[in-house]
Amino acid sequence: MELILDDAITVTMAAGAGPGSMLVRDGRIAAVGPAGQIRAAASRAAMVARLGGATVIPGLIDAHCHVSDVGYLAAGADCSQPSAPGIPAIQARLREAAGRTPEGSWVTGSGYVEYKLRENRHPTRADLDEAVPDRPAVLYHTSLHACVLNTAALREAGFEDGQPDPPGGALGRDREGRLDGVVFEGPMFALFERNLRHDLTRMDAAGRARLVENAGRYFAALGVTAACDADMRRDTLTAFAEADEAGALRQRIYGLVVHDQVDWLAASGLRGRRSDRLAAEAVKIWSDGGMSSRTAAIHGTYPVPPYGSGILFFARDELTAMVRDLDSQGFQVCIHAQGDRAIETVLDAYGAVLAGSPGNPRRHRIEHGGAMYPLLIARAAELGIVVASQPGFFSTLGDGFAEAFPGRSDQLYPFASWLRAGIVTAGSSDAPVITADPLLGIRDAVLRRTGEGRVLGPGERLAARDALALYTHGAAFAMHREDEIGSLEPGKLADFVVLDGNPLDADPEKVADIRVLATVVGGTPVYQSGDILPAG
Ligand SMILES: [Zn+2]
């Protein structure tokens, strides 16, 4: 099987490889170069795809997202804007979802943003009760930091009018003080986790396959060819393994398995590189809370509710012991750390464990790295820590950061400083927290502009090529696959994306509007918006 990509702008992201045509043979890149040379290298039987000046870039890699959560939510009602412009549309979709939701599961919708709704407010329990009166229903905010419950769900979750706010969160109330159904932060996370695990456990093999398929379709349409699932557990890794067995994985999936499931992983036989498409060789630990919930562990206190210093989940010695144990078992360790106090603790742990093995051979990572201030950057660079971070937070959550970190918001997610310090940074989305669209992430890494239009840290803006490198080489390195993916070079796997514009040349404002024409994994199209390539 040979395919020549002709008449394209090829962005190889490889040193020394010039633009030109590309020859794909048996799922790998056979050659990149001038058209004549490529023709000569191909056999007579090679198919030719004329791309009409479209741009070919390496497959985009999302180094930190929640693939299974995306698939899970996709099975419920799509309540995002603009497709559901107001509350009546949301009600109609929940009603419809109720018809296909198995008994015992909550009717689920997701994706709304209250200020994009015609009504310019959160839907309430009463709105949900009108759509789903007789069984629990939940509507998740797109940020996954809030949700709305109907009366039956409030009852099942154990929330009552007149109760105080649960720790780490808040319950919305109407003028009479009755619960209006909106749940914020801590209790919302607990609900999501509970519902996801509950529904996954009850899912049959067909349901699990559908979940993986939904996620795969979503990521493929965005040009994503590989992704790290940052919250892999027994049930989800099992679902991915089943899909892999059936040849149904559209992306190359790398699992960050939650630390309390490592013993299970060792016994399951699923550890390591299972196939070309599935590997689980990393372990995920959370060291602190979140930025948009103001629970990231910082020095000092937040000037905004809940006015604390954030939550640190492990003391230094405890975290060090965990990292040491995992490192000695050969795992790559990936620690969620957002606040400076958490990052400091994580670097202490990594420093202690890496003292004997300079250069960080297992590529231990910091996930997010929000408030990584200059001294911490220097320490991370010296240890060789890899950072997986999310530029797309700027346009979606950036205004909240500016409020929570007055005076220091310019130093958050310091992409240019990381680059200058020699830290390998991997681009990612944290979807479904925000969209998984890597082009939006690239735009935000270049612009660092919030939804309201402030630029956070103009000195930390990246050039377009460096922004694209986050989602290609950087992310490939973070999952130990830079020798196979992340650039278009002979011998590498034929993972690439065909775009209708070149993100390196485009007006930065318009990068997120570039359309994905085709997404190809191992030489086979996993998404096409037209028929620019011969079907796999
Ligand atoms: Zn995450």
Tab-separated table of N, CA, C and O in Angstrom, residues 283 285 316-333 335 346-357 362 364:
chain	number	residue	atom	x	y	z
A	283	VAL	N	1.970	6.645	35.745
A	283	VAL	CA	1.077	6.678	36.903
A	283	VAL	C	0.741	8.124	37.230
A	283	VAL	O	1.595	9.004	37.177
A	285	ILE	N	-0.729	11.034	39.804
A	285	ILE	CA	-0.957	11.434	41.199
A	285	ILE	C	-1.463	12.878	41.181
A	285	ILE	O	-0.984	13.681	40.385
A	316	ARG	N	5.472	16.380	51.831
A	316	ARG	CA	6.631	16.090	51.016
A	316	ARG	C	7.148	14.664	51.186
A	316	ARG	O	7.424	13.968	50.210
A	317	ASP	N	7.267	14.215	52.440
A	317	ASP	CA	7.852	12.892	52.673
A	317	ASP	C	6.972	11.781	52.110
A	317	ASP	O	7.469	10.797	51.560
A	318	GLU	N	5.685	11.971	52.280
A	318	GLU	CA	4.752	10.956	51.779
A	318	GLU	C	4.817	10.886	50.252
A	318	GLU	O	4.868	9.798	49.658
A	319	LEU	N	4.832	12.060	49.619
A	319	LEU	CA	4.896	12.096	48.157
A	319	LEU	C	6.221	11.503	47.668
A	319	LEU	O	6.253	10.742	46.688
A	320	THR	N	7.301	11.838	48.357
A	320	THR	CA	8.616	11.302	47.967
A	320	THR	C	8.611	9.778	48.017
A	320	THR	O	9.109	9.113	47.102
A	321	ALA	N	8.022	9.232	49.076
A	321	ALA	CA	7.982	7.766	49.205
A	321	ALA	C	7.174	7.151	48.064
A	321	ALA	O	7.564	6.118	47.495
A	322	MET	N	6.069	7.806	47.699
A	322	MET	CA	5.251	7.285	46.593
A	322	MET	C	6.043	7.309	45.288
A	322	MET	O	6.044	6.333	44.521
A	323	VAL	N	6.699	8.445	45.024
A	323	VAL	CA	7.441	8.572	43.765
A	323	VAL	C	8.575	7.557	43.734
A	323	VAL	O	8.822	6.889	42.719
A	324	ARG	N	9.260	7.402	44.880
A	324	ARG	CA	10.383	6.470	44.929
A	324	ARG	C	9.924	5.049	44.600
A	324	ARG	O	10.538	4.326	43.819
A	325	ASP	N	8.811	4.678	45.200
A	325	ASP	CA	8.272	3.335	44.978
A	325	ASP	C	7.920	3.120	43.497
A	325	ASP	O	8.282	2.112	42.894
A	326	LEU	N	7.225	4.105	42.905
A	326	LEU	CA	6.799	3.966	41.505
A	326	LEU	C	8.003	3.982	40.567
A	326	LEU	O	8.074	3.215	39.601
A	327	ASP	N	8.934	4.867	40.866
A	327	ASP	CA	10.144	4.961	40.042
A	327	ASP	C	10.901	3.630	40.076
A	327	ASP	O	11.372	3.146	39.039
A	328	SER	N	10.968	3.024	41.260
A	328	SER	CA	11.722	1.765	41.358
A	328	SER	C	11.001	0.640	40.623
A	328	SER	O	11.612	-0.344	40.216
A	329	GLN	N	9.688	0.792	40.445
A	329	GLN	CA	8.946	-0.197	39.655
A	329	GLN	C	9.014	0.097	38.155
A	329	GLN	O	8.383	-0.588	37.352
A	330	GLY	N	9.697	1.156	37.799
A	330	GLY	CA	9.889	1.450	36.385
A	330	GLY	C	8.817	2.330	35.766
A	330	GLY	O	8.789	2.513	34.548
A	331	PHE	N	7.941	2.900	36.592
A	331	PHE	CA	6.873	3.741	36.033
A	331	PHE	C	7.343	5.170	35.792
A	331	PHE	O	8.157	5.715	36.541
A	332	GLN	N	6.790	5.773	34.770
A	332	GLN	CA	6.876	7.222	34.598
A	332	GLN	C	5.827	7.817	35.541
A	332	GLN	O	4.685	7.352	35.579
A	333	VAL	N	6.203	8.836	36.305
A	333	VAL	CA	5.274	9.429	37.263
A	333	VAL	C	4.814	10.791	36.731
A	333	VAL	O	5.639	11.590	36.272
A	335	ILE	N	2.558	14.006	37.906
A	335	ILE	CA	1.902	14.572	39.086
A	335	ILE	C	1.212	15.892	38.744
A	335	ILE	O	1.855	16.848	38.296
A	346	VAL	N	6.379	18.846	44.780
A	346	VAL	CA	6.630	17.829	43.756
A	346	VAL	C	8.098	17.835	43.341
A	346	VAL	O	8.726	16.781	43.192
A	347	LEU	N	8.660	19.042	43.192
A	347	LEU	CA	10.082	19.115	42.808
A	347	LEU	C	10.971	18.579	43.918
A	347	LEU	O	12.012	17.960	43.650
A	348	ASP	N	10.580	18.800	45.179
A	348	ASP	CA	11.332	18.203	46.296
A	348	ASP	C	11.338	16.680	46.158
A	348	ASP	O	12.365	16.031	46.308
A	349	ALA	N	10.158	16.134	45.874
A	349	ALA	CA	10.047	14.673	45.758
A	349	ALA	C	10.876	14.167	44.569
A	349	ALA	O	11.662	13.229	44.698
A	350	TYR	N	10.706	14.804	43.421
A	350	TYR	CA	11.458	14.380	42.235
A	350	TYR	C	12.959	14.542	42.483
A	350	TYR	O	13.767	13.689	42.092
A	351	GLY	N	13.345	15.640	43.126
A	351	GLY	CA	14.759	15.894	43.389
A	351	GLY	C	15.362	14.790	44.240
A	351	GLY	O	16.467	14.303	43.958
A	352	ALA	N	14.617	14.383	45.267
A	352	ALA	CA	15.126	13.337	46.157
A	352	ALA	C	15.274	12.018	45.406
A	352	ALA	O	16.259	11.298	45.558
A	353	VAL	N	14.292	11.701	44.567
A	353	VAL	CA	14.299	10.402	43.886
A	353	VAL	C	15.301	10.383	42.726
A	353	VAL	O	15.934	9.361	42.465
A	354	LEU	N	15.441	11.531	42.066
A	354	LEU	CA	16.317	11.573	40.885
A	354	LEU	C	17.771	11.833	41.238
A	354	LEU	O	18.628	11.861	40.345
A	355	ALA	N	18.055	12.006	42.525
A	355	ALA	CA	19.431	12.324	42.925
A	355	ALA	C	20.405	11.285	42.371
A	355	ALA	O	21.510	11.606	41.974
A	356	GLY	N	19.942	10.026	42.296
A	356	GLY	CA	20.837	8.975	41.815
A	356	GLY	C	20.787	8.749	40.317
A	356	GLY	O	21.595	7.995	39.774
A	357	SER	N	19.826	9.353	39.633
A	357	SER	CA	19.725	9.096	38.194
A	357	SER	C	19.505	10.400	37.440
A	357	SER	O	18.398	10.747	37.100
A	362	ARG	N	13.126	8.367	33.224
A	362	ARG	CA	11.742	7.905	33.047
A	362	ARG	C	10.820	9.037	32.597
A	362	ARG	O	9.636	8.852	32.414
A	364	HIS	N	9.695	11.730	34.272
A	364	HIS	CA	8.648	12.106	35.226
A	364	HIS	C	8.135	13.497	34.874
A	364	HIS	O	8.904	14.373	34.469
